Amino acid sequence: MNKRQAQKQFTREKIIAAAKQIFIEKGIINTATSQIAEAAGIAHGTLFLHFPNKDSLVVELLDAELSKFSNNIKQLIVETADVNILLSQYLDIIQAEEGFFSSLARELPNYKDELRRKILFRESLIREHFHQVIEKGIEQNIYAQVDIPSALTFLFGTINYYLSLKTSFVQQGSVIEKFKPSIIKTMKDLLLPVQ
Amino acid sequence: MNKRQAQKQFTREKIIAAAKQIFIEKGIINTATSQIAEAAGIAHGTLFLHFPNKDSLVVELLDAELSKFSNNIKQLIVETADVNILLSQYLDIIQAEEGFFSSLARELPNYKDELRRKILFRESLIREHFHQVIEKGIEQNIYAQVDIPSALTFLFGTINYYLSLKTSFVQQGSVIEKFKPSIIKTMKDLLLPVQ
Amino acid sequence: MNKRQAQKQFTREKIIAAAKQIFIEKGIINTATSQIAEAAGIAHGTLFLHFPNKDSLVVELLDAELSKFSNNIKQLIVETADVNILLSQYLDIIQAEEGFFSSLARELPNYKDELRRKILFRESLIREHFHQVIEKGIEQNIYAQVDIPSALTFLFGTINYYLSLKTSFVQQGSVIEKFKPSIIKTMKDLLLPVQ
Amino acid sequence: MNKRQAQKQFTREKIIAAAKQIFIEKGIINTATSQIAEAAGIAHGTLFLHFPNKDSLVVELLDAELSKFSNNIKQLIVETADVNILLSQYLDIIQAEEGFFSSLARELPNYKDELRRKILFRESLIREHFHQVIEKGIEQNIYAQVDIPSALTFLFGTINYYLSLKTSFVQQGSVIEKFKPSIIKTMKDLLLPVQ
DNA sequence: GATGAATGAGTGTTCATTCAT
DNA sequence: TATGAATGAACACTCATTCAT
């Protein structure tokens, strides 16, 4: 990559970085593209040189971020077969980018169909991993015979709820950190085998 | 109340009614005040005679609606002591106004602090009822010794999740109707006493 | 009409008047709506209160102006059966609003289909009158047996040519005035009966 | 011309060729310079290396094209002394590049003074040829004693009118082809000698 | 000489809110 | 009290032109 390309890549990254920062702070939907450009230290028009429109910037931003996230999760999966540990580590990863996921949870229902589908598809891949681990646990009589999809919707729904209403649950600091024990405990209760 | 006051009250109610309709159909945040006024059959400026700004209309609308909802719930509570029945009826009430609650779930995270607090406070009252019923059940060894607040956050979080992403879960018809059995079943599993 | 309506009407007319002025001076296509608003002495947004978009302002402006023009022509028609007189008076009417017709001739080919059709339809009505007068003249052997539609296209095409390239034909003053004798003379030559 | 100069010349021609194509398809005024560059297969900035600004590209393009056209015409002139034949062949040449001349007719009135003057000067050269041929015809009593400049403005004005409003006269195919007979017939009528 | 990323003023349009009627 | 015309800041997006590489 020559200097030109590097420079372009750098600008693109400045935009993405600024957009991500703003996304975390106040969401993208209610942020003007001019503000994003200003935060990135570039001219307003430059933004549209790198992204044909605001939507595609959002798509790219979320796609990149969720892709990183997915990769982290995948590695995790391979290494553990215990739901509690998996869940604990999953929550840690979310917590590490909690501002991001909180904004995502807040804005997700307002995204256009296609983008929402894209994001929910990524979530479904993660659910799949949880599904397999729980399924094995049930086979081995470690876990109760719950309906796994329902149980997972409870889990993901609850995490989404905490994230989207984060500011109502904590004044500062991490919601996930605060409620992690209770989330894990409740999942444990739900999976507790009948004795 | 004299005639003038009655007239004023009537206009106010027309606005609220129109706003509610629009709120259900497409949410309030992305609806222009002029459209609300038009739907109410009043002049645009009249709206601001009754509400100092758009936000306060939303506050009033939601407050009124949730107040009605709360009353319905309260009656319900008195009459039942079984969580399953309570939950089933609670879901029925939500389903009866699913458009409204779906919009609410979608927009809630984007409301200003005060309004969000108000709405969550109402939710907390309902949680309280569930809490009491479950608590009694635990005392009577009918339910497992779960952490009640956590269990309830799972419940309300999940319902919220279904509602806010309604269009992703069902193409048409009711999400609540579709997932009611699985919600009830999973809560049952969660409360299942160790034997 | 109460004061309110009168005021609104007045504003609308201010916009139309300003737009017409600008239309004459430099054309509407290359004029920003903000400039039109400024010239009208109103806020930029006000313009869109009276016209849903720029196009509809142009349509209204042209429609109103051409309608006035048509009415003038109609009266003329009734009163004369001599092509030379008719043409002379027709040119006078154009000359009276030459700035307007010059801009129109310049911009017409660049208008959207629908608007262009509308305008050409009005022109066709006028052609119709000329057609009838010439037809009668031919029947009475006053005029040569020319193909009337073709002859009229020559006439209207030529007038259009002078108008659209006005600034190339005269530095100041009226093109129509300048070339009126030659236009009339040439039409006369064209209609001159074989003797 | 060394290799570098040759290369430069080649690039310049690529730009002109691409610009011509676009000019024919949709006109230059409403085409972005970036699109022209893209069509030419060069970088956007390169365009401004060869032409100081968009206008001068248009000037060059039209000048070159009209120069070729003029040469064709000149040859024609030498070979014929009959207006009908001359006109017929003139229309054929226009028809052969009708897309180009249609765009030109549409955009001409909107060009800056200097460019318009340049183009009209070329037209005047062609008029000159027609003038001479008609003049001779009049001397030989083949044609009526019309005012030649006026008659020619009728001719060129009419052709311009057909070209600039081409899409209103034909849905597809050539306007010139369609109206060639009537143009020739009407000119004949106009030049018909009094007997 | 060629590149193409960057610029920034400009575009048509929207909308919560104000205020004279 | 009710009206609705007016406001003007804000929005996403375009484009001729510049200049470091």
Coordinates of C-alpha atoms in Angstrom, one line a residue, chain C residues 106 108-110 116 120 123 146 150 153-154 157-158 160-162 164-165 167-168 182-183 186-187 189-190 192 194-195, chain D residues 106 108-110 116 120 123 146 150 153-154 157-158 160-162 164-165 167-168 182-183 186-187 189-190 192 194-195:
Chain C
R106 CA -34.3 29.1 -23.3
L108 CA -38.3 24.9 -22.3
P109 CA -36.1 22.1 -23.8
N110 CA -34.7 21.3 -20.3
R116 CA -42.9 20.8 -21.4
L120 CA -46.5 23.1 -25.8
E123 CA -48.8 26.8 -27.8
V146 CA -49.1 25.9 -48.3
S150 CA -45.4 23.2 -41.6
T153 CA -43.8 25.4 -37.3
F154 CA -41.6 27.7 -39.4
G157 CA -39.8 27.9 -34.6
T158 CA -38.5 31.2 -35.8
N160 CA -38.6 30.7 -30.5
Y161 CA -35.2 30.9 -32.1
Y162 CA -35.2 34.7 -31.8
S164 CA -34.0 31.8 -27.0
L165 CA -31.0 33.5 -28.5
T167 CA -29.0 38.2 -26.3
S168 CA -27.1 37.2 -29.4
S182 CA -39.0 40.7 -41.2
I183 CA -41.0 38.0 -39.5
T186 CA -41.4 36.4 -44.6
M187 CA -44.8 35.0 -43.5
D189 CA -44.0 35.8 -48.8
L190 CA -44.7 32.3 -47.7
L192 CA -48.3 34.8 -51.2
V194 CA -49.2 32.1 -57.0
Q195 CA -50.6 34.6 -59.5
Chain D
R106 CA -31.0 22.5 -26.2
L108 CA -26.8 26.6 -26.7
P109 CA -29.1 29.3 -25.2
N110 CA -27.6 28.6 -21.7
R116 CA -22.5 31.1 -27.9
L120 CA -23.3 31.1 -33.9
E123 CA -23.7 28.8 -38.2
V146 CA -37.5 37.2 -50.6
S150 CA -35.0 36.6 -42.9
T153 CA -33.5 32.7 -40.0
F154 CA -36.8 31.0 -40.7
G157 CA -34.8 28.7 -36.5
T158 CA -37.1 26.0 -37.6
N160 CA -33.2 24.5 -34.3
Y161 CA -36.8 24.3 -32.9
Y162 CA -37.2 20.7 -34.1
S164 CA -34.2 21.4 -29.3
L165 CA -37.6 19.9 -28.7
T167 CA -38.2 14.4 -27.7
S168 CA -41.5 16.2 -28.0
S182 CA -42.0 19.4 -44.8
I183 CA -38.9 21.6 -44.2
T186 CA -41.9 24.9 -47.0
M187 CA -38.6 26.5 -48.1
D189 CA -43.0 27.5 -51.1
L190 CA -41.2 30.4 -49.6
L192 CA -41.4 30.0 -55.1
V194 CA -44.3 34.9 -58.4
Q195 CA -45.5 33.9 -61.8

